[in-house]
Amino acid sequence: MHLIGCDFSSSPSRRKPIVLAHGSLRGSAVVLDRLEGVQTLDAFSAWLQQFDTWVGGFDLPFGLPRELIVALDWPQTWKASIRHYAQLNRADIRAQFKAFCDARPVGGKFAHRVCDRPAGSSPSMKWVNPPVAYMLHAGVPRLLEAGVCFPGLHEVDDSRIALEAYPGLLAREVLGKRSYKNDSPAKQTPERLIARKDLITALEAGQTRLGLRIKLSNAQRDALAEDSSGDALDAVLCLVQAAWGWVQQMQGQGRYGLPADMDPLEGWIVSAPA
């Protein structure tokens, strides 16, 4: 099975592309075949049509909080809600989400999905720091238009399987609260370099609860450590999560390890505790 890990950007560029980690599974080892940069959203849409069969872990939310969708009186089925969301522009999204937050008390401004707490992820409605709402807006409609299968959300007869991944979930298991990346050159410190190396070492040894190890060449290991942005390493973390989902499916767990009772409007992050 061709496996994909995707570190997504809602505004990709030559300087900060969408990063794709291509790999495969050999026993309990996830072999990193190569890394690929995609510099535009149109190029990402074109890439989605290139492979006939894959299981991919994509670092972007696949759904919005049910509480938010109900409050805004949007369609309450996943595909219809995504279609509605795709018709909005970013200014519309910010205005509607900000009005929702402004009407709520301090400490509870954002609505959360059920998976946010066990995954430690940001609310998918956040439009800044990180702008995951815009990532959903830029990425999920393109995946949907490409006809891929979203287990538990939009299950179609397709050999391309999209799973929501979150690299921070796996990174925190190894590093705790230690930071391993930053886009600002002023914050690309020796401590973060050491953290990346420690994370890579743990992944190669299979020292996570997923029970998988990553297999890297010397050149790949150096490249991941030297990427101060952490984008390439995040793509690899997503690759491992996609591999775990594929293992669960092969072992008869169903839905690639996603909970049987996951909210079919909100979605779930693959490998997050149920």
PDB file of C-alpha atoms in Angstrom:
ATOM      1  CA  MET A   1       0.000   0.000   0.000  1.00  0.00           C
ATOM      2  CA  HIS A   2       1.251   3.456  -0.904  1.00  0.00           C
ATOM      3  CA  LEU A   3       1.193   5.620   2.239  1.00  0.00           C
ATOM      4  CA  ILE A   4       1.128   9.412   2.374  1.00  0.00           C
ATOM      5  CA  GLY A   5       1.819  11.927   5.117  1.00  0.00           C
ATOM      6  CA  CYS A   6       0.846  15.507   4.312  1.00  0.00           C
ATOM      7  CA  ASP A   7       1.917  18.659   6.135  1.00  0.00           C
ATOM      8  CA  PHE A   8      -0.666  21.015   4.680  1.00  0.00           C
ATOM      9  CA  SER A   9      -0.616  24.797   4.154  1.00  0.00           C
ATOM     10  CA  SER A  10      -3.624  26.921   3.248  1.00  0.00           C
ATOM     11  CA  SER A  11      -1.302  29.335   1.408  1.00  0.00           C
ATOM     12  CA  PRO A  12       1.538  27.228   0.010  1.00  0.00           C
ATOM     13  CA  SER A  13       4.478  28.867  -1.709  1.00  0.00           C
ATOM     14  CA  ARG A  14       7.947  28.112  -2.961  1.00  0.00           C
ATOM     15  CA  ARG A  15       9.325  29.095   0.447  1.00  0.00           C
ATOM     16  CA  LYS A  16       6.765  27.078   2.422  1.00  0.00           C
ATOM     17  CA  PRO A  17       5.194  24.369   0.273  1.00  0.00           C
ATOM     18  CA  ILE A  18       2.788  21.631   1.194  1.00  0.00           C
ATOM     19  CA  VAL A  19       5.090  18.728   2.111  1.00  0.00           C
ATOM     20  CA  LEU A  20       4.208  15.153   1.163  1.00  0.00           C
ATOM     21  CA  ALA A  21       5.999  12.183   2.699  1.00  0.00           C
ATOM     22  CA  HIS A  22       5.689   9.068   0.535  1.00  0.00           C
ATOM     23  CA  GLY A  23       6.245   5.682   2.115  1.00  0.00           C
ATOM     24  CA  SER A  24       5.263   2.070   2.548  1.00  0.00           C
ATOM     25  CA  LEU A  25       4.906  -0.476   5.327  1.00  0.00           C
ATOM     26  CA  ARG A  26       7.292  -3.417   5.770  1.00  0.00           C
ATOM     27  CA  GLY A  27       6.323  -5.384   8.836  1.00  0.00           C
ATOM     28  CA  SER A  28       6.356  -2.874  11.688  1.00  0.00           C
ATOM     29  CA  ALA A  29       8.629  -0.469   9.793  1.00  0.00           C
ATOM     30  CA  VAL A  30       7.338   2.558   7.898  1.00  0.00           C
ATOM     31  CA  VAL A  31       9.812   3.137   5.085  1.00  0.00           C
ATOM     32  CA  LEU A  32      10.170   6.753   3.971  1.00  0.00           C
ATOM     33  CA  ASP A  33      10.584   6.621   0.217  1.00  0.00           C
ATOM     34  CA  ARG A  34      10.786  10.341  -0.525  1.00  0.00           C
ATOM     35  CA  LEU A  35       9.631  13.839   0.329  1.00  0.00           C
ATOM     36  CA  GLU A  36       7.829  16.072  -2.157  1.00  0.00           C
ATOM     37  CA  GLY A  37       6.988  19.781  -2.070  1.00  0.00           C
ATOM     38  CA  VAL A  38       3.788  21.140  -3.637  1.00  0.00           C
ATOM     39  CA  GLN A  39       3.902  24.905  -4.095  1.00  0.00           C
ATOM     40  CA  THR A  40       0.285  25.814  -5.000  1.00  0.00           C
ATOM     41  CA  LEU A  41      -3.222  24.652  -4.130  1.00  0.00           C
ATOM     42  CA  ASP A  42      -3.918  23.959  -7.800  1.00  0.00           C
ATOM     43  CA  ALA A  43      -0.851  21.737  -7.906  1.00  0.00           C
ATOM     44  CA  PHE A  44      -2.156  19.953  -4.813  1.00  0.00           C
ATOM     45  CA  SER A  45      -5.469  19.306  -6.587  1.00  0.00           C
ATOM     46  CA  ALA A  46      -3.560  17.938  -9.585  1.00  0.00           C
ATOM     47  CA  TRP A  47      -1.436  15.723  -7.321  1.00  0.00           C
ATOM     48  CA  LEU A  48      -4.572  14.188  -5.824  1.00  0.00           C
ATOM     49  CA  GLN A  49      -5.363  12.652  -9.212  1.00  0.00           C
ATOM     50  CA  GLN A  50      -1.967  11.026  -9.733  1.00  0.00           C
ATOM     51  CA  PHE A  51      -2.180   7.907  -7.563  1.00  0.00           C
ATOM     52  CA  ASP A  52      -4.734   5.131  -7.928  1.00  0.00           C
ATOM     53  CA  THR A  53      -4.308   3.686  -4.432  1.00  0.00           C
ATOM     54  CA  TRP A  54      -3.128   5.260  -1.172  1.00  0.00           C
ATOM     55  CA  VAL A  55      -3.895   5.786   2.486  1.00  0.00           C
ATOM     56  CA  GLY A  56      -2.996   9.316   3.523  1.00  0.00           C
ATOM     57  CA  GLY A  57      -2.750  11.200   6.787  1.00  0.00           C
ATOM     58  CA  PHE A  58      -3.449  14.907   6.231  1.00  0.00           C
ATOM     59  CA  ASP A  59      -2.556  17.540   8.809  1.00  0.00           C
ATOM     60  CA  LEU A  60      -5.717  19.631   8.596  1.00  0.00           C
ATOM     61  CA  PRO A  61      -9.119  19.332  10.278  1.00  0.00           C
ATOM     62  CA  PHE A  62     -11.771  17.465   8.339  1.00  0.00           C
ATOM     63  CA  GLY A  63     -14.743  18.965  10.172  1.00  0.00           C
ATOM     64  CA  LEU A  64     -16.018  21.838  12.302  1.00  0.00           C
ATOM     65  CA  PRO A  65     -17.512  21.556  15.800  1.00  0.00           C
ATOM     66  CA  ARG A  66     -21.120  20.403  15.798  1.00  0.00           C
ATOM     67  CA  GLU A  67     -21.930  23.169  18.309  1.00  0.00           C
ATOM     68  CA  LEU A  68     -20.719  25.807  15.854  1.00  0.00           C
ATOM     69  CA  ILE A  69     -22.557  24.354  12.871  1.00  0.00           C
ATOM     70  CA  VAL A  70     -25.824  24.163  14.804  1.00  0.00           C
ATOM     71  CA  ALA A  71     -25.437  27.734  16.105  1.00  0.00           C
ATOM     72  CA  LEU A  72     -24.810  29.077  12.594  1.00  0.00           C
ATOM     73  CA  ASP A  73     -27.733  27.058  11.186  1.00  0.00           C
ATOM     74  CA  TRP A  74     -25.545  25.383   8.581  1.00  0.00           C
ATOM     75  CA  PRO A  75     -26.372  21.988   7.030  1.00  0.00           C
ATOM     76  CA  GLN A  76     -25.887  19.262   9.621  1.00  0.00           C
ATOM     77  CA  THR A  77     -24.538  16.521   7.396  1.00  0.00           C
ATOM     78  CA  TRP A  78     -20.813  16.411   6.704  1.00  0.00           C
ATOM     79  CA  LYS A  79     -20.763  16.681   2.910  1.00  0.00           C
ATOM     80  CA  ALA A  80     -23.411  19.429   2.862  1.00  0.00           C
ATOM     81  CA  SER A  81     -21.602  21.391   5.567  1.00  0.00           C
ATOM     82  CA  ILE A  82     -18.323  21.195   3.647  1.00  0.00           C
ATOM     83  CA  ARG A  83     -20.050  22.299   0.427  1.00  0.00           C
ATOM     84  CA  HIS A  84     -21.556  25.266   2.286  1.00  0.00           C
ATOM     85  CA  TYR A  85     -18.227  26.137   3.896  1.00  0.00           C
ATOM     86  CA  ALA A  86     -16.414  26.014   0.555  1.00  0.00           C
ATOM     87  CA  GLN A  87     -18.724  28.714  -0.834  1.00  0.00           C
ATOM     88  CA  LEU A  88     -17.574  31.236   1.780  1.00  0.00           C
ATOM     89  CA  ASN A  89     -14.473  33.364   1.447  1.00  0.00           C
ATOM     90  CA  ARG A  90     -12.007  33.887   4.266  1.00  0.00           C
ATOM     91  CA  ALA A  91     -13.488  37.247   5.227  1.00  0.00           C
ATOM     92  CA  ASP A  92     -16.911  35.621   5.585  1.00  0.00           C
ATOM     93  CA  ILE A  93     -15.452  32.823   7.675  1.00  0.00           C
ATOM     94  CA  ARG A  94     -13.636  35.200  10.005  1.00  0.00           C
ATOM     95  CA  ALA A  95     -16.703  37.445  10.432  1.00  0.00           C
ATOM     96  CA  GLN A  96     -19.064  34.583  11.250  1.00  0.00           C
ATOM     97  CA  PHE A  97     -16.655  32.775  13.548  1.00  0.00           C
ATOM     98  CA  LYS A  98     -15.650  35.992  15.328  1.00  0.00           C
ATOM     99  CA  ALA A  99     -19.311  36.897  15.938  1.00  0.00           C
ATOM    100  CA  PHE A 100     -19.846  33.433  17.413  1.00  0.00           C
ATOM    101  CA  CYS A 101     -16.837  33.859  19.731  1.00  0.00           C
ATOM    102  CA  ASP A 102     -17.742  37.432  20.733  1.00  0.00           C
ATOM    103  CA  ALA A 103     -21.104  36.240  22.042  1.00  0.00           C
ATOM    104  CA  ARG A 104     -19.467  33.691  24.371  1.00  0.00           C
ATOM    105  CA  PRO A 105     -17.834  34.141  27.792  1.00  0.00           C
ATOM    106  CA  VAL A 106     -14.110  34.556  28.357  1.00  0.00           C
ATOM    107  CA  GLY A 107     -12.454  31.157  28.590  1.00  0.00           C
ATOM    108  CA  GLY A 108     -14.996  29.514  26.336  1.00  0.00           C
ATOM    109  CA  LYS A 109     -14.839  31.559  23.158  1.00  0.00           C
ATOM    110  CA  PHE A 110     -14.210  28.681  20.766  1.00  0.00           C
ATOM    111  CA  ALA A 111     -16.326  25.611  20.193  1.00  0.00           C
ATOM    112  CA  HIS A 112     -14.424  22.312  20.227  1.00  0.00           C
ATOM    113  CA  ARG A 113     -14.826  18.974  18.535  1.00  0.00           C
ATOM    114  CA  VAL A 114     -15.024  15.870  20.691  1.00  0.00           C
ATOM    115  CA  CYS A 115     -11.584  14.763  19.459  1.00  0.00           C
ATOM    116  CA  ASP A 116      -9.813  17.996  20.431  1.00  0.00           C
ATOM    117  CA  ARG A 117      -9.293  17.137  24.096  1.00  0.00           C
ATOM    118  CA  PRO A 118      -7.829  13.615  23.663  1.00  0.00           C
ATOM    119  CA  ALA A 119      -5.701  14.791  20.714  1.00  0.00           C
ATOM    120  CA  GLY A 120      -4.642  18.086  22.279  1.00  0.00           C
ATOM    121  CA  SER A 121      -5.515  19.831  19.024  1.00  0.00           C
ATOM    122  CA  SER A 122      -6.567  23.418  18.380  1.00  0.00           C
ATOM    123  CA  PRO A 123     -10.257  24.124  17.711  1.00  0.00           C
ATOM    124  CA  SER A 124     -10.898  23.613  14.009  1.00  0.00           C
ATOM    125  CA  MET A 125     -12.701  26.968  13.897  1.00  0.00           C
ATOM    126  CA  LYS A 126      -9.549  28.956  14.773  1.00  0.00           C
ATOM    127  CA  TRP A 127      -8.624  31.383  12.020  1.00  0.00           C
ATOM    128  CA  VAL A 128      -5.257  32.444  13.480  1.00  0.00           C
ATOM    129  CA  ASN A 129      -2.390  30.862  15.456  1.00  0.00           C
ATOM    130  CA  PRO A 130      -2.801  28.380  13.805  1.00  0.00           C
ATOM    131  CA  PRO A 131      -5.268  29.204  10.993  1.00  0.00           C
ATOM    132  CA  VAL A 132      -6.722  25.695  10.900  1.00  0.00           C
ATOM    133  CA  ALA A 133     -10.151  26.984   9.789  1.00  0.00           C
ATOM    134  CA  TYR A 134      -8.532  28.244   6.600  1.00  0.00           C
ATOM    135  CA  MET A 135      -6.649  24.966   6.190  1.00  0.00           C
ATOM    136  CA  LEU A 136      -9.952  23.088   6.312  1.00  0.00           C
ATOM    137  CA  HIS A 137     -11.429  25.571   3.829  1.00  0.00           C
ATOM    138  CA  ALA A 138      -8.509  25.182   1.406  1.00  0.00           C
ATOM    139  CA  GLY A 139      -7.936  21.447   1.714  1.00  0.00           C
ATOM    140  CA  VAL A 140     -11.046  19.424   2.459  1.00  0.00           C
ATOM    141  CA  PRO A 141     -13.150  20.658  -0.502  1.00  0.00           C
ATOM    142  CA  ARG A 142     -10.259  19.714  -2.805  1.00  0.00           C
ATOM    143  CA  LEU A 143     -10.069  16.253  -1.311  1.00  0.00           C
ATOM    144  CA  LEU A 144     -13.835  15.927  -1.650  1.00  0.00           C
ATOM    145  CA  GLU A 145     -13.788  17.083  -5.269  1.00  0.00           C
ATOM    146  CA  ALA A 146     -11.062  14.537  -6.014  1.00  0.00           C
ATOM    147  CA  GLY A 147     -13.492  11.812  -4.955  1.00  0.00           C
ATOM    148  CA  VAL A 148     -11.439  10.320  -2.121  1.00  0.00           C
ATOM    149  CA  CYS A 149     -12.966   8.278   0.691  1.00  0.00           C
ATOM    150  CA  PHE A 150     -13.284   9.834   4.169  1.00  0.00           C
ATOM    151  CA  PRO A 151     -13.922   6.911   6.543  1.00  0.00           C
ATOM    152  CA  GLY A 152     -16.820   7.652   8.881  1.00  0.00           C
ATOM    153  CA  LEU A 153     -17.649  10.909   7.098  1.00  0.00           C
ATOM    154  CA  HIS A 154     -18.074  10.297   3.376  1.00  0.00           C
ATOM    155  CA  GLU A 155     -17.499   6.689   2.436  1.00  0.00           C
ATOM    156  CA  VAL A 156     -17.334   6.141  -1.288  1.00  0.00           C
ATOM    157  CA  ASP A 157     -15.974   3.279  -3.347  1.00  0.00           C
ATOM    158  CA  ASP A 158     -12.522   4.699  -3.847  1.00  0.00           C
ATOM    159  CA  SER A 159      -9.023   3.343  -3.390  1.00  0.00           C
ATOM    160  CA  ARG A 160      -7.722   6.646  -2.005  1.00  0.00           C
ATOM    161  CA  ILE A 161      -8.324   6.911   1.747  1.00  0.00           C
ATOM    162  CA  ALA A 162      -8.010  10.276   3.522  1.00  0.00           C
ATOM    163  CA  LEU A 163      -7.472  10.305   7.288  1.00  0.00           C
ATOM    164  CA  GLU A 164      -7.191  13.394   9.451  1.00  0.00           C
ATOM    165  CA  ALA A 165      -3.763  13.391  11.090  1.00  0.00           C
ATOM    166  CA  TYR A 166      -2.166  15.628  13.705  1.00  0.00           C
ATOM    167  CA  PRO A 167       1.634  15.469  14.098  1.00  0.00           C
ATOM    168  CA  GLY A 168       1.534  17.253  17.459  1.00  0.00           C
ATOM    169  CA  LEU A 169      -0.205  14.239  18.983  1.00  0.00           C
ATOM    170  CA  LEU A 170       2.712  11.925  18.246  1.00  0.00           C
ATOM    171  CA  ALA A 171       5.403  14.558  18.867  1.00  0.00           C
ATOM    172  CA  ARG A 172       4.110  15.356  22.351  1.00  0.00           C
ATOM    173  CA  GLU A 173       4.158  11.671  23.263  1.00  0.00           C
ATOM    174  CA  VAL A 174       7.934  11.770  22.785  1.00  0.00           C
ATOM    175  CA  LEU A 175       8.892  15.347  23.640  1.00  0.00           C
ATOM    176  CA  GLY A 176       6.247  16.457  26.101  1.00  0.00           C
ATOM    177  CA  LYS A 177       6.114  20.249  25.966  1.00  0.00           C
ATOM    178  CA  ARG A 178       9.506  20.670  24.277  1.00  0.00           C
ATOM    179  CA  SER A 179       9.288  22.695  21.055  1.00  0.00           C
ATOM    180  CA  TYR A 180      10.959  21.210  17.977  1.00  0.00           C
ATOM    181  CA  LYS A 181      10.174  23.730  15.228  1.00  0.00           C
ATOM    182  CA  ASN A 182       9.620  27.378  14.364  1.00  0.00           C
ATOM    183  CA  ASP A 183       9.281  29.290  11.110  1.00  0.00           C
ATOM    184  CA  SER A 184      11.059  32.363  12.514  1.00  0.00           C
ATOM    185  CA  PRO A 185      14.865  32.263  11.989  1.00  0.00           C
ATOM    186  CA  ALA A 186      15.346  34.039  15.320  1.00  0.00           C
ATOM    187  CA  LYS A 187      13.649  31.143  17.104  1.00  0.00           C
ATOM    188  CA  GLN A 188      15.417  28.300  15.314  1.00  0.00           C
ATOM    189  CA  THR A 189      17.521  27.461  18.356  1.00  0.00           C
ATOM    190  CA  PRO A 190      19.969  24.658  19.186  1.00  0.00           C
ATOM    191  CA  GLU A 191      17.420  23.383  21.709  1.00  0.00           C
ATOM    192  CA  ARG A 192      14.850  22.879  18.948  1.00  0.00           C
ATOM    193  CA  LEU A 193      17.449  21.103  16.802  1.00  0.00           C
ATOM    194  CA  ILE A 194      18.179  18.727  19.679  1.00  0.00           C
ATOM    195  CA  ALA A 195      14.441  18.142  20.127  1.00  0.00           C
ATOM    196  CA  ARG A 196      14.058  17.233  16.439  1.00  0.00           C
ATOM    197  CA  LYS A 197      16.947  14.794  16.693  1.00  0.00           C
ATOM    198  CA  ASP A 198      15.458  13.240  19.822  1.00  0.00           C
ATOM    199  CA  LEU A 199      12.090  12.901  18.099  1.00  0.00           C
ATOM    200  CA  ILE A 200      13.661  11.292  15.023  1.00  0.00           C
ATOM    201  CA  THR A 201      15.616   8.868  17.207  1.00  0.00           C
ATOM    202  CA  ALA A 202      12.453   7.837  19.054  1.00  0.00           C
ATOM    203  CA  LEU A 203      10.550   7.355  15.788  1.00  0.00           C
ATOM    204  CA  GLU A 204      13.333   5.189  14.374  1.00  0.00           C
ATOM    205  CA  ALA A 205      13.291   3.063  17.520  1.00  0.00           C
ATOM    206  CA  GLY A 206       9.504   2.745  17.490  1.00  0.00           C
ATOM    207  CA  GLN A 207       9.229   4.339  20.921  1.00  0.00           C
ATOM    208  CA  THR A 208       5.579   5.428  20.640  1.00  0.00           C
ATOM    209  CA  ARG A 209       2.318   3.736  21.541  1.00  0.00           C
ATOM    210  CA  LEU A 210       1.595   3.170  17.835  1.00  0.00           C
ATOM    211  CA  GLY A 211       4.103   0.327  17.736  1.00  0.00           C
ATOM    212  CA  LEU A 212       5.651   1.387  14.438  1.00  0.00           C
ATOM    213  CA  ARG A 213       9.140   2.573  13.624  1.00  0.00           C
ATOM    214  CA  ILE A 214      10.245   4.810  10.791  1.00  0.00           C
ATOM    215  CA  LYS A 215      13.048   3.636   8.512  1.00  0.00           C
ATOM    216  CA  LEU A 216      15.233   6.445   7.165  1.00  0.00           C
ATOM    217  CA  SER A 217      18.395   6.754   5.130  1.00  0.00           C
ATOM    218  CA  ASN A 218      21.250   8.791   6.569  1.00  0.00           C
ATOM    219  CA  ALA A 219      20.482  11.591   4.132  1.00  0.00           C
ATOM    220  CA  GLN A 220      16.794  11.597   5.058  1.00  0.00           C
ATOM    221  CA  ARG A 221      17.608  11.671   8.772  1.00  0.00           C
ATOM    222  CA  ASP A 222      19.900  14.668   8.275  1.00  0.00           C
ATOM    223  CA  ALA A 223      17.341  16.494   6.127  1.00  0.00           C
ATOM    224  CA  LEU A 224      14.602  16.063   8.723  1.00  0.00           C
ATOM    225  CA  ALA A 225      16.841  17.317  11.502  1.00  0.00           C
ATOM    226  CA  GLU A 226      18.058  20.300   9.500  1.00  0.00           C
ATOM    227  CA  ASP A 227      14.570  21.495   8.519  1.00  0.00           C
ATOM    228  CA  SER A 228      14.042  24.112  11.250  1.00  0.00           C
ATOM    229  CA  SER A 229      10.420  24.684  10.183  1.00  0.00           C
ATOM    230  CA  GLY A 230       9.625  21.087  11.075  1.00  0.00           C
ATOM    231  CA  ASP A 231       7.391  20.765   8.013  1.00  0.00           C
ATOM    232  CA  ALA A 232       9.155  17.696   6.634  1.00  0.00           C
ATOM    233  CA  LEU A 233       9.205  16.048  10.051  1.00  0.00           C
ATOM    234  CA  ASP A 234       5.505  16.803  10.494  1.00  0.00           C
ATOM    235  CA  ALA A 235       4.783  15.117   7.159  1.00  0.00           C
ATOM    236  CA  VAL A 236       6.677  12.046   8.390  1.00  0.00           C
ATOM    237  CA  LEU A 237       4.684  12.040  11.643  1.00  0.00           C
ATOM    238  CA  CYS A 238       1.500  12.100   9.554  1.00  0.00           C
ATOM    239  CA  LEU A 239       2.909   9.235   7.474  1.00  0.00           C
ATOM    240  CA  VAL A 240       3.330   7.136  10.619  1.00  0.00           C
ATOM    241  CA  GLN A 241      -0.233   7.922  11.702  1.00  0.00           C
ATOM    242  CA  ALA A 242      -1.539   6.920   8.259  1.00  0.00           C
ATOM    243  CA  ALA A 243       0.425   3.671   8.512  1.00  0.00           C
ATOM    244  CA  TRP A 244      -1.118   2.978  11.918  1.00  0.00           C
ATOM    245  CA  GLY A 245      -4.582   3.508  10.450  1.00  0.00           C
ATOM    246  CA  TRP A 246      -3.793   1.074   7.637  1.00  0.00           C
ATOM    247  CA  VAL A 247      -2.556  -1.512  10.147  1.00  0.00           C
ATOM    248  CA  GLN A 248      -5.811  -1.212  12.101  1.00  0.00           C
ATOM    249  CA  GLN A 249      -7.782  -1.768   8.915  1.00  0.00           C
ATOM    250  CA  MET A 250      -5.715  -4.816   7.958  1.00  0.00           C
ATOM    251  CA  GLN A 251      -6.229  -6.251  11.440  1.00  0.00           C
ATOM    252  CA  GLY A 252      -9.995  -5.978  11.058  1.00  0.00           C
ATOM    253  CA  GLN A 253     -10.530  -3.013  13.379  1.00  0.00           C
ATOM    254  CA  GLY A 254     -12.568  -1.163  10.733  1.00  0.00           C
ATOM    255  CA  ARG A 255     -12.573   2.512   9.796  1.00  0.00           C
ATOM    256  CA  TYR A 256      -8.772   2.619   9.967  1.00  0.00           C
ATOM    257  CA  GLY A 257      -8.758   2.744  13.755  1.00  0.00           C
ATOM    258  CA  LEU A 258     -11.308   5.565  14.026  1.00  0.00           C
ATOM    259  CA  PRO A 259     -13.863   5.143  16.854  1.00  0.00           C
ATOM    260  CA  ALA A 260     -17.087   3.404  15.881  1.00  0.00           C
ATOM    261  CA  ASP A 261     -19.067   6.139  17.638  1.00  0.00           C
ATOM    262  CA  MET A 262     -17.198   9.133  16.196  1.00  0.00           C
ATOM    263  CA  ASP A 263     -19.372  12.127  15.352  1.00  0.00           C
ATOM    264  CA  PRO A 264     -20.123  11.830  11.605  1.00  0.00           C
ATOM    265  CA  LEU A 265     -20.234  15.616  11.320  1.00  0.00           C
ATOM    266  CA  GLU A 266     -17.046  16.486  13.221  1.00  0.00           C
ATOM    267  CA  GLY A 267     -14.703  13.668  12.277  1.00  0.00           C
ATOM    268  CA  TRP A 268     -11.798  12.291  14.297  1.00  0.00           C
ATOM    269  CA  ILE A 269      -7.994  12.467  14.332  1.00  0.00           C
ATOM    270  CA  VAL A 270      -6.456   9.117  13.457  1.00  0.00           C
ATOM    271  CA  SER A 271      -4.697   7.451  16.433  1.00  0.00           C
ATOM    272  CA  ALA A 272      -6.200   9.894  18.967  1.00  0.00           C
ATOM    273  CA  PRO A 273      -7.471   8.011  22.042  1.00  0.00           C
ATOM    274  CA  ALA A 274     -11.213   7.369  21.893  1.00  0.00           C
TER     275      ALA A 274
END
